[in-house]
Short mmCIF file of C-alpha atoms in Angstrom, two decimals:
data_model
loop_
_atom_site.label_atom_id
_atom_site.label_comp_id
_atom_site.label_asym_id
_atom_site.label_seq_id
_atom_site.Cartn_x
_atom_site.Cartn_y
_atom_site.Cartn_z
CA UNK A 278 -15.24 -24.43 -26.36
CA UNK A 279 -16.92 -22.02 -28.80
CA UNK A 280 -16.72 -18.35 -28.38
CA UNK A 281 -19.63 -15.61 -28.93
CA UNK A 282 -18.55 -13.42 -31.69
CA UNK A 283 -18.31 -10.41 -29.76
CA UNK A 284 -15.22 -11.93 -27.90
CA UNK A 285 -13.66 -13.90 -30.56
CA UNK A 286 -13.38 -10.72 -31.41
CA UNK A 287 -11.69 -8.78 -28.36
CA UNK A 288 -9.47 -11.14 -28.32
CA UNK A 289 -8.14 -11.32 -31.28
CA UNK A 290 -7.47 -7.80 -31.36
CA UNK A 291 -5.79 -8.18 -27.70
CA UNK A 292 -3.73 -10.87 -28.76
CA UNK A 293 -2.37 -8.36 -32.29
CA UNK A 294 -2.08 -6.01 -30.07
CA UNK A 295 0.79 -8.06 -27.34
CA UNK A 296 3.53 -6.24 -27.95
CA UNK A 297 2.36 -3.22 -27.97
CA UNK A 298 0.25 -3.55 -24.07
CA UNK A 299 3.76 -4.15 -23.08
CA UNK A 300 4.93 -1.30 -24.13
CA UNK A 301 2.62 0.17 -22.02
CA UNK A 302 4.08 -1.11 -19.47
CA UNK A 303 7.20 -0.64 -19.89
CA UNK A 304 6.78 2.74 -19.92
CA UNK A 305 4.30 2.97 -16.53
CA UNK A 306 6.73 1.02 -15.13
CA UNK A 307 9.83 3.72 -16.37
CA UNK A 308 7.82 5.56 -13.21
CA UNK A 309 9.11 4.95 -9.74
CA UNK A 310 5.47 5.99 -7.98
CA UNK A 311 7.38 5.17 -4.48
CA UNK A 312 4.60 5.87 -2.53
CA UNK A 313 6.29 5.07 0.94
CA UNK A 314 8.86 7.56 0.40
CA UNK A 315 9.15 11.14 1.12
CA UNK A 316 11.45 11.44 -1.97
CA UNK A 317 8.94 9.72 -4.27
CA UNK A 318 6.56 11.51 -3.90
CA UNK A 319 5.72 14.17 -6.40
CA UNK A 320 6.79 10.33 -9.40
CA UNK A 321 3.33 9.01 -7.42
CA UNK A 322 1.84 12.13 -9.04
CA UNK A 323 3.72 12.02 -12.13
CA UNK A 324 2.19 8.73 -12.39
CA UNK A 325 -1.75 9.37 -11.70
CA UNK A 326 -1.59 12.52 -14.10
CA UNK A 327 -0.65 9.19 -16.62
CA UNK A 328 -2.81 7.48 -15.67
CA UNK A 329 -5.30 10.60 -16.47
CA UNK A 330 -4.23 10.64 -19.69
CA UNK A 331 -4.48 7.38 -20.39
CA UNK A 332 -8.76 8.07 -19.59
CA UNK A 333 -8.65 10.99 -21.80
CA UNK A 334 -7.57 9.40 -24.66
CA UNK A 335 -10.12 6.24 -23.75
CA UNK A 336 -12.73 9.23 -23.85
CA UNK A 337 -13.50 9.25 -20.05
CA UNK A 338 -14.40 12.55 -18.55
CA UNK A 339 -11.93 12.29 -14.86
CA UNK A 340 -11.07 14.74 -11.97
CA UNK A 341 -8.17 14.97 -9.82
CA UNK A 342 -9.47 14.81 -6.17
CA UNK A 343 -7.32 16.99 -3.63
CA UNK A 344 -7.01 14.76 -0.50
CA UNK A 345 -5.45 16.69 2.12
CA UNK A 346 -2.00 16.25 3.21
CA UNK A 347 0.41 13.64 5.66
CA UNK A 348 1.55 14.27 8.18
CA UNK A 349 4.85 12.50 9.66
CA UNK A 350 6.41 11.25 12.55
CA UNK A 351 8.49 13.91 12.90
CA UNK A 352 5.65 16.25 12.56
CA UNK A 353 6.25 16.77 8.36
CA UNK A 354 3.50 18.09 6.36
CA UNK A 355 3.27 16.47 3.08
CA UNK A 356 0.61 17.42 0.43
CA UNK A 357 -0.98 13.44 -0.76
CA UNK A 358 -0.96 12.67 -4.18
CA UNK A 359 -4.68 13.65 -5.89
CA UNK A 360 -6.45 10.55 -6.43
CA UNK A 361 -8.16 9.95 -10.44
CA UNK A 362 -11.65 10.02 -9.89
CA UNK A 363 -13.31 9.01 -13.79
CA UNK A 364 -16.98 8.21 -16.21
CA UNK A 365 -17.22 6.50 -18.99
CA UNK A 366 -20.42 6.08 -20.52
CA UNK A 367 -23.95 6.70 -18.77
CA UNK A 368 -26.12 4.75 -20.89
CA UNK A 369 -29.21 4.40 -18.06
CA UNK A 370 -29.91 1.10 -19.91
CA UNK A 371 -26.63 0.03 -18.43
CA UNK A 372 -25.80 -1.31 -15.09
CA UNK A 373 -22.59 0.73 -14.07
CA UNK A 374 -19.48 -1.44 -13.15
CA UNK A 375 -16.68 0.90 -10.88
CA UNK A 376 -12.92 0.11 -11.42
CA UNK A 377 -10.60 0.29 -8.44
CA UNK A 378 -7.49 0.05 -8.78
CA UNK A 379 -3.76 1.69 -7.85
CA UNK A 380 -1.26 3.55 -8.84
CA UNK A 381 1.62 3.83 -6.55
CA UNK A 382 4.46 1.11 -5.62
CA UNK A 383 7.25 -0.47 -2.60
CA UNK A 384 10.36 1.56 -2.63
CA UNK A 385 12.64 -1.11 -5.04
CA UNK A 386 16.70 -0.48 -5.64
CA UNK A 387 18.81 -2.76 -7.07
CA UNK A 388 20.89 -3.27 -3.89
CA UNK A 389 17.61 -4.97 -2.45
CA UNK A 390 18.72 -7.67 -4.10
CA UNK A 391 16.79 -7.59 -7.86
CA UNK A 392 19.00 -8.44 -10.89
CA UNK A 393 17.75 -5.54 -13.01
CA UNK A 394 17.19 -2.36 -12.54
CA UNK A 395 13.12 -2.81 -11.08
CA UNK A 396 11.92 0.78 -12.30
CA UNK A 397 12.89 -0.66 -16.03
CA UNK A 398 10.37 -3.61 -17.57
CA UNK A 399 12.57 -6.50 -18.47
CA UNK A 400 11.38 -8.71 -20.82
CA UNK A 401 12.80 -12.43 -19.63
CA UNK A 402 10.95 -16.02 -20.83
CA UNK A 403 8.18 -14.87 -21.19
CA UNK A 404 7.46 -13.18 -17.71
CA UNK A 405 7.89 -9.32 -17.22
CA UNK A 406 9.63 -7.91 -14.52
CA UNK A 407 10.06 -4.70 -12.79
CA UNK A 408 8.30 -2.67 -9.41
CA UNK A 409 4.82 -2.20 -10.78
CA UNK A 410 4.01 -4.98 -13.22
CA UNK A 411 1.50 -7.37 -11.56
CA UNK A 412 1.00 -4.89 -7.55
CA UNK A 413 -0.51 -3.12 -9.61
CA UNK A 414 0.33 -1.62 -13.20
CA UNK A 415 -0.29 -4.95 -14.71
CA UNK A 416 -3.58 -5.52 -13.93
CA UNK A 417 -5.14 -1.48 -14.77
CA UNK A 418 -3.15 -1.49 -18.39
CA UNK A 419 -5.55 -4.17 -18.19
CA UNK A 420 -8.42 -2.58 -17.33
CA UNK A 421 -7.72 0.72 -20.04
CA UNK A 422 -6.41 -2.30 -23.06
CA UNK A 423 -10.49 -4.57 -22.26
CA UNK A 424 -11.74 -1.19 -23.45
CA UNK A 425 -9.29 -0.01 -26.68
CA UNK A 426 -10.46 -3.62 -27.27
CA UNK A 427 -13.73 -3.04 -27.26
CA UNK A 428 -13.51 0.55 -28.94
CA UNK A 429 -11.50 -0.81 -31.87
CA UNK A 430 -13.89 -3.47 -33.01
CA UNK A 431 -16.56 -0.63 -32.74
CA UNK A 432 -18.28 -2.79 -30.45
CA UNK A 433 -20.75 -0.75 -28.00
CA UNK A 434 -19.29 -0.94 -23.91
CA UNK A 435 -21.80 -3.43 -22.75
CA UNK A 436 -21.23 -1.06 -19.15
CA UNK A 437 -21.11 1.94 -17.51
CA UNK A 438 -17.27 2.10 -16.08
CA UNK A 439 -16.18 4.38 -12.78
CA UNK A 440 -12.31 4.21 -12.47
CA UNK A 441 -11.62 4.79 -8.86
CA UNK A 442 -7.22 4.89 -9.22
CA UNK A 443 -5.24 6.53 -6.12
CA UNK A 444 -1.15 6.53 -5.37
CA UNK A 445 -1.21 5.44 -1.67
CA UNK A 446 -2.57 1.97 -0.99
CA UNK A 447 1.11 0.81 -0.68
CA UNK A 448 0.44 3.60 2.24
CA UNK A 449 -2.82 2.96 3.71
CA UNK A 450 -4.98 4.47 1.29
CA UNK A 451 -4.44 7.91 3.05
CA UNK A 452 -7.25 9.96 2.93
CA UNK A 453 -9.31 8.17 -0.11
CA UNK A 454 -11.82 6.74 2.77
CA UNK A 455 -12.51 9.87 3.34
CA UNK A 456 -13.00 11.12 -0.97
CA UNK A 457 -15.10 7.82 -1.43
CA UNK A 458 -17.86 9.46 1.58
CA UNK A 459 -18.12 12.64 0.09
CA UNK A 460 -18.69 11.21 -2.60
CA UNK A 461 -21.50 8.43 -2.12
CA UNK A 462 -24.05 10.06 -3.04
CA UNK A 463 -22.62 11.89 -6.15
CA UNK A 464 -20.03 10.18 -8.15
CA UNK A 465 -20.40 5.98 -6.34
CA UNK A 466 -23.85 7.01 -7.22
CA UNK A 467 -25.84 4.49 -9.27
CA UNK A 468 -22.87 2.13 -9.11
CA UNK A 469 -24.13 -1.97 -8.92
CA UNK A 470 -20.91 -3.62 -9.41
CA UNK A 471 -17.23 -2.97 -7.89
CA UNK A 472 -14.50 -5.68 -8.69
CA UNK A 473 -10.53 -4.74 -8.24
CA UNK A 474 -7.77 -6.71 -9.89
CA UNK A 475 -5.70 -6.16 -6.88
CA UNK A 476 -4.39 -9.88 -5.70
CA UNK A 477 -3.24 -12.62 -7.57
CA UNK A 478 -4.08 -16.68 -8.01
CA UNK A 479 -3.61 -19.78 -5.24
CA UNK A 480 -1.09 -20.79 -7.72
CA UNK A 481 0.82 -20.24 -11.19
CA UNK A 482 -1.45 -21.83 -13.35
CA UNK A 483 -5.13 -22.34 -12.36
CA UNK A 484 -7.06 -18.69 -12.65
CA UNK A 485 -9.18 -17.79 -8.77
CA UNK A 486 -11.95 -15.78 -7.76
CA UNK A 487 -11.36 -14.47 -4.04
CA UNK A 488 -14.22 -13.21 -2.25
CA UNK A 489 -12.62 -12.27 1.54
CA UNK A 490 -8.88 -10.47 2.59
CA UNK A 491 -7.59 -10.02 5.73
CA UNK A 492 -7.86 -6.36 7.67
CA UNK A 493 -4.45 -5.05 8.76
CA UNK A 494 -3.04 -3.13 11.64
CA UNK A 495 0.43 -1.44 10.59
CA UNK A 496 2.34 -0.50 14.15
CA UNK A 497 5.44 1.37 15.85
CA UNK A 498 7.69 0.97 18.35
CA UNK A 499 9.99 3.50 19.16
CA UNK A 500 12.50 3.96 22.31
CA UNK A 501 15.07 5.93 23.24
CA UNK A 502 18.55 5.95 25.38
CA UNK A 503 20.07 9.42 24.28
CA UNK A 504 19.85 12.41 22.69
CA UNK A 505 23.12 11.65 19.76
CA UNK A 506 24.20 7.90 18.24
CA UNK A 507 27.35 6.93 21.02
CA UNK A 508 30.79 4.84 20.47
CA UNK A 509 30.39 1.52 22.49
CA UNK A 510 34.19 1.53 22.98
CA UNK A 511 33.33 5.10 24.79
CA UNK A 512 29.14 4.96 26.75
CA UNK A 513 29.37 0.88 26.24
CA UNK A 514 27.95 -0.59 30.13
CA UNK A 515 26.93 2.97 31.19
CA UNK A 516 23.17 3.25 29.82
CA UNK A 517 20.93 1.27 28.57
CA UNK A 518 20.72 0.47 24.92
CA UNK A 519 17.14 1.62 22.99
CA UNK A 520 18.38 -1.06 20.83
CA UNK A 521 18.58 -3.70 23.82
CA UNK A 522 14.85 -3.00 24.79
CA UNK A 523 13.30 -2.84 21.26
CA UNK A 524 14.60 -6.36 20.64
CA UNK A 525 12.78 -7.46 24.31
CA UNK A 526 9.46 -5.84 23.17
CA UNK A 527 9.34 -6.84 19.70
CA UNK A 528 10.69 -9.88 20.83
CA UNK A 529 7.09 -10.32 23.07
CA UNK A 530 4.81 -10.26 20.15
CA UNK A 531 4.53 -14.32 18.21
CA UNK A 532 6.08 -17.89 19.30
CA UNK A 533 8.12 -19.23 16.89
CA UNK A 534 5.62 -21.26 15.80
CA UNK A 535 3.62 -17.99 15.19
CA UNK A 536 1.15 -17.72 17.77
CA UNK A 537 0.89 -14.55 18.28
CA UNK A 538 1.22 -13.32 22.39
CA UNK A 539 0.05 -10.07 22.80
CA UNK A 540 -3.36 -10.46 25.59
CA UNK A 541 -6.63 -11.39 24.18
CA UNK A 542 -6.20 -11.21 20.04
CA UNK A 543 -8.02 -13.84 19.53
CA UNK A 544 -11.28 -13.16 21.14
CA UNK A 545 -12.89 -12.18 18.57
CA UNK A 546 -11.81 -14.54 15.79
CA UNK A 547 -13.94 -16.36 13.97
CA UNK A 548 -14.53 -19.60 14.56
CA UNK A 549 -14.00 -22.22 11.58
CA UNK A 550 -17.20 -24.34 10.71
CA UNK A 551 -17.96 -27.64 9.86
CA UNK A 552 -18.55 -26.44 5.71
CA UNK A 553 -15.85 -24.43 5.75
CA UNK A 554 -13.23 -26.87 6.59
CA UNK A 555 -15.37 -28.53 3.91
CA UNK A 556 -14.19 -26.16 1.73
CA UNK A 557 -10.78 -26.75 2.20
CA UNK A 558 -10.28 -30.21 0.21
CA UNK A 559 -11.46 -28.50 -3.20
CA UNK A 560 -8.86 -26.17 -4.05
CA UNK A 561 -6.72 -26.67 -6.20
CA UNK A 562 -2.83 -25.78 -3.64
CA UNK A 563 -0.19 -28.30 -2.67
CA UNK A 564 1.64 -27.66 0.30
CA UNK A 565 5.67 -28.73 -1.35
CA UNK A 566 4.18 -26.20 -4.46
CA UNK A 567 3.89 -23.17 -1.53
CA UNK A 568 6.84 -24.53 0.27
CA UNK A 569 9.62 -24.51 -2.43
CA UNK A 570 7.69 -21.46 -4.31
CA UNK A 571 8.88 -19.29 -1.07
CA UNK A 572 12.10 -21.30 -0.57
CA UNK A 573 11.73 -22.26 3.70
CA UNK A 574 13.17 -25.36 5.27
CA UNK A 575 10.37 -25.81 6.75
CA UNK A 576 5.72 -24.76 6.61
CA UNK A 577 4.35 -24.63 10.16
CA UNK A 578 1.65 -27.06 10.66
CA UNK A 579 3.22 -29.80 9.81
CA UNK A 580 2.78 -28.54 6.23
CA UNK A 581 -1.24 -29.74 6.37
CA UNK A 582 -2.92 -28.72 3.00
CA UNK A 583 -5.86 -26.71 4.63
CA UNK A 584 -4.08 -25.07 8.32
CA UNK A 585 -1.97 -23.88 6.01
CA UNK A 586 -4.97 -21.62 3.84
CA UNK A 587 -6.82 -20.90 6.70
CA UNK A 588 -2.54 -19.14 7.94
CA UNK A 589 -2.99 -17.54 5.64
CA UNK A 590 -6.22 -15.98 5.18
CA UNK A 591 -8.51 -16.62 7.74
CA UNK A 592 -6.39 -16.90 11.09
CA UNK A 593 -4.57 -13.62 12.58
CA UNK A 594 -0.81 -13.39 12.22
CA UNK A 595 2.13 -11.12 12.61
CA UNK A 596 4.93 -10.11 10.52
CA UNK A 597 7.77 -8.11 12.25
CA UNK A 598 9.45 -5.46 9.42
CA UNK A 599 12.14 -4.11 10.53
CA UNK A 600 14.50 -1.55 12.41
CA UNK A 601 14.27 2.35 11.90
CA UNK A 602 17.66 3.91 13.85
CA UNK A 603 19.82 0.93 13.45
CA UNK A 604 23.09 0.87 11.22
CA UNK A 605 21.91 -2.25 9.03
CA UNK A 606 24.85 -1.54 6.02
CA UNK A 607 27.34 -3.89 4.46
CA UNK A 608 30.53 -3.92 7.43
CA UNK A 609 31.19 -3.24 11.10
CA UNK A 610 30.33 0.21 12.71
CA UNK A 611 30.01 0.47 15.85
CA UNK A 612 27.66 2.31 17.60
CA UNK A 613 24.78 2.58 19.89
CA UNK A 614 21.75 4.70 18.18
CA UNK A 615 19.79 7.09 19.71
CA UNK A 616 16.38 6.00 18.55
CA UNK A 617 15.41 2.74 16.76
CA UNK A 618 11.94 2.02 16.04
CA UNK A 619 10.95 -1.06 15.45
CA UNK A 620 8.46 -1.86 12.77
CA UNK A 621 5.74 -5.06 12.66
CA UNK A 622 1.25 -5.45 12.23
CA UNK A 623 -1.40 -7.51 12.04
CA UNK A 624 -3.18 -8.68 9.06
CA UNK A 625 -6.74 -9.07 10.43
CA UNK A 626 -10.00 -11.58 10.35
CA UNK A 627 -13.64 -11.80 10.31
CA UNK A 628 -15.18 -10.97 13.88
CA UNK A 629 -11.72 -8.22 14.68
CA UNK A 630 -12.24 -5.24 15.19
CA UNK A 631 -9.43 -2.88 14.06
CA UNK A 632 -9.87 0.25 16.86
CA UNK A 633 -10.62 -3.31 19.58
CA UNK A 634 -7.34 -4.71 18.54
CA UNK A 635 -4.93 -1.88 17.81
CA UNK A 636 -6.33 -1.02 21.79
CA UNK A 637 -5.16 -3.96 23.02
CA UNK A 638 -2.24 -4.25 21.10
CA UNK A 639 -1.52 -1.13 22.84
CA UNK A 640 -1.84 -1.98 26.22
CA UNK A 641 0.33 -4.80 25.88
CA UNK A 642 2.64 -3.70 25.09
CA UNK A 643 3.02 -0.67 27.36
CA UNK A 644 2.43 -3.39 30.06
CA UNK A 645 5.74 -5.40 28.55
CA UNK A 646 7.47 -1.55 29.34
CA UNK A 647 6.75 -1.21 32.79
CA UNK A 648 7.96 -5.23 33.25
CA UNK A 649 11.46 -4.14 31.97
CA UNK A 650 11.88 -1.61 33.84
CA UNK A 651 14.32 0.56 31.52
CA UNK A 652 15.09 4.62 32.27
CA UNK A 653 14.71 5.03 28.20
CA UNK A 654 11.77 7.09 26.23
CA UNK A 655 8.79 4.69 24.91
CA UNK A 656 6.32 4.56 22.90
CA UNK A 657 3.97 2.85 20.77
CA UNK A 658 1.99 4.63 17.95
CA UNK A 659 -0.57 2.96 15.40
CA UNK A 660 0.36 4.13 11.57
CA UNK A 661 -2.51 2.96 9.04
CA UNK A 662 -4.93 0.28 9.28
CA UNK A 663 -8.00 -1.31 8.27
CA UNK A 664 -10.52 -4.04 8.30
CA UNK A 665 -10.83 -7.75 6.85
CA UNK A 666 -13.46 -7.69 4.23
CA UNK A 667 -15.94 -10.84 3.00
CA UNK A 668 -18.50 -11.10 0.14
CA UNK A 669 -20.52 -12.91 -0.90
CA UNK A 670 -19.03 -15.67 -3.24
CA UNK A 671 -23.21 -16.77 -4.67
CA UNK A 672 -23.94 -13.77 -5.63
CA UNK A 673 -24.52 -13.29 -9.34
CA UNK A 674 -21.26 -11.15 -9.89
CA UNK A 675 -19.84 -13.63 -9.03
CA UNK A 676 -21.19 -15.99 -11.82
CA UNK A 677 -20.56 -13.52 -14.30
CA UNK A 678 -16.95 -13.35 -12.88
CA UNK A 679 -16.58 -17.20 -13.33
CA UNK A 680 -17.85 -17.59 -16.95
CA UNK A 681 -15.43 -14.89 -17.89
CA UNK A 682 -12.58 -16.82 -16.09
CA UNK A 683 -13.71 -19.68 -18.31
CA UNK A 684 -14.26 -17.88 -21.70
CA UNK A 685 -10.24 -17.24 -21.45
CA UNK A 686 -9.17 -19.54 -19.73
CA UNK A 687 -11.51 -22.37 -20.26
CA UNK A 688 -11.41 -23.44 -16.92
CA UNK A 689 -13.48 -23.63 -13.66
CA UNK A 690 -11.82 -20.81 -11.55
CA UNK A 691 -11.07 -21.67 -7.74
CA UNK A 692 -12.89 -19.45 -5.24
CA UNK A 693 -10.43 -18.53 -2.13
CA UNK A 694 -9.80 -15.97 -0.01
CA UNK A 695 -6.51 -13.63 0.37
CA UNK A 696 -3.75 -13.14 3.06
CA UNK A 697 -2.74 -9.38 2.01
CA UNK A 698 -5.02 -6.61 2.95
CA UNK A 699 -6.75 -4.03 0.82
CA UNK A 700 -8.44 -2.04 3.34
CA UNK A 701 -10.67 0.12 0.55
CA UNK A 702 -12.71 -3.10 -0.63
CA UNK A 703 -14.56 -3.09 2.46
CA UNK A 704 -15.50 0.68 2.57
CA UNK A 705 -16.48 0.41 -1.46
CA UNK A 706 -18.65 -2.23 -0.12
CA UNK A 707 -20.57 0.13 2.88
CA UNK A 708 -20.93 2.58 0.74
CA UNK A 709 -22.45 1.12 -2.46
CA UNK A 710 -23.95 -1.61 -0.49
CA UNK A 711 -23.33 -3.74 -3.48
CA UNK A 712 -21.49 -7.10 -4.74
CA UNK A 713 -17.12 -6.37 -5.05
CA UNK A 714 -15.42 -8.74 -6.09
CA UNK A 715 -11.49 -9.35 -6.36
CA UNK A 716 -10.60 -11.02 -10.02
CA UNK A 717 -6.86 -10.73 -9.73
CA UNK A 718 -4.12 -11.61 -13.44
CA UNK A 719 -1.05 -12.08 -11.92
CA UNK A 720 -0.03 -15.21 -10.02
CA UNK A 721 1.05 -16.39 -6.80
CA UNK A 722 5.09 -16.35 -7.45
CA UNK A 723 5.58 -12.59 -8.94
CA UNK A 724 6.85 -11.61 -5.87
CA UNK A 725 5.46 -8.22 -4.93
CA UNK A 726 6.26 -6.40 -2.22
CA UNK A 727 9.59 -8.33 -3.00
CA UNK A 728 12.69 -8.22 -4.55
CA UNK A 729 12.00 -9.21 -8.76
CA UNK A 730 8.72 -8.58 -8.61
CA UNK A 731 7.13 -9.74 -12.55
CA UNK A 732 4.19 -10.83 -13.57
CA UNK A 733 3.76 -13.47 -16.72
CA UNK A 734 3.66 -12.25 -20.33
CA UNK A 735 0.51 -15.68 -20.81
CA UNK A 736 -1.10 -13.32 -17.34
CA UNK A 737 -0.53 -10.35 -18.55
CA UNK A 738 -2.52 -10.42 -22.16
CA UNK A 739 -5.09 -13.22 -21.51
CA UNK A 740 -6.20 -11.42 -18.19
CA UNK A 741 -6.70 -8.65 -19.66
CA UNK A 742 -8.74 -10.56 -22.52
CA UNK A 743 -10.23 -11.76 -19.26
CA UNK A 744 -11.31 -8.61 -17.73
CA UNK A 745 -13.04 -8.09 -21.73
CA UNK A 746 -15.87 -11.12 -21.07
CA UNK A 747 -16.19 -10.19 -17.69
CA UNK A 748 -17.29 -7.08 -18.80
CA UNK A 749 -19.03 -9.01 -21.45
CA UNK A 750 -21.06 -11.18 -18.50
CA UNK A 751 -21.40 -8.20 -16.62
CA UNK A 752 -23.29 -6.05 -19.33
CA UNK A 753 -25.85 -9.37 -19.38
CA UNK A 754 -26.40 -9.16 -15.56
CA UNK A 755 -28.06 -5.61 -15.66
CA UNK A 756 -28.89 -3.57 -13.33
CA UNK A 757 -28.61 -5.04 -10.20
CA UNK A 758 -32.02 -4.73 -6.76
#
């Protein structure tokens, strides 16, 4: 397929500057902007300011917005990282596109099982390994490099662009929703389209566009049995241990087949329609490849394609993430922990409401605690969450994204939903009333949130071309109604 002349020049510039763009990603990855660890909050601020300088270098006007403080579970109050807002172009004849991305990352350490230092970008076999390479620093840089390509080839950027870059997405986007509500009639006024690149292809070869996300509801269950840690030889058998209580509670949440046991949790789930069932038949997905990628012994649902995809996208799920306060280092330590905190989350789907799910979970766990008849102290805390999101995949905005993908990859993309959660997606859609889509850069095997996170050089560079083509195609749409 022959490229339009503007895209030919843009793609050529991006290809020529591949090494430069990899070096830029190396610099970004080196900043350990882990929002979930208090000690790394200054690094998150450093990362936000780094991105601020990048936007200024492109000629954007920027502002760092204070979004308040966070109260931790121990009562400590710490400032939240500022949100970076930017604007590039104010031509009233052009449509205005809002781009969202996040600059924080999940925790990572060599001793967690990484083959390399997670905060040093390592290139190997066509892949770039490092925390944030795919989630979400690589995609954020893709947008900046696409804009650079327009400027370097002396082309007028076909859209006005507004940037929303935050540093708390991995910790619930605290403070962002209130800020955007406050900016509804100022910064966000006049936005025609919105795009987020913070998700992944369904496989490793075929690009996709995402029109739906599951929501999320994150909980902590705390059990306290004593005022200090105890020697198991001296005190074992004299009290009900907090860990025993917690394991009992966690074991009431989900069965071996993945069914959530919380009473009423499935009540509001949208029913599957025949038309929806039909769409799964045409999506490029192999259960066998999926099983090999995650390395499990067996998939649920008899590994049936549609059932697996629906379990990932449109059915709720529950995952237990860890226990705080328990001994987890190598070797043996015969201690009875004084207090343990179990952490779990639910992924929510259309028609489920965050507040109703929260009430349902807390009521269920309190009843289970009563059944346990333990004398220990018990508390359930809802930490953060967000509702599910759906958009119209037949909107002209999606057609523009399809054309952009064809320009970059010469294939027709799949239209998919996503099992992950980006709560701010629904917020942006509700505030602006405009079309939102997710345009992923990375592949399904990138290992976001896991050890050895990576992005393939192909995805990083061709994805940047796709972003440049997307700006081109959205510019042709004109302003929205």
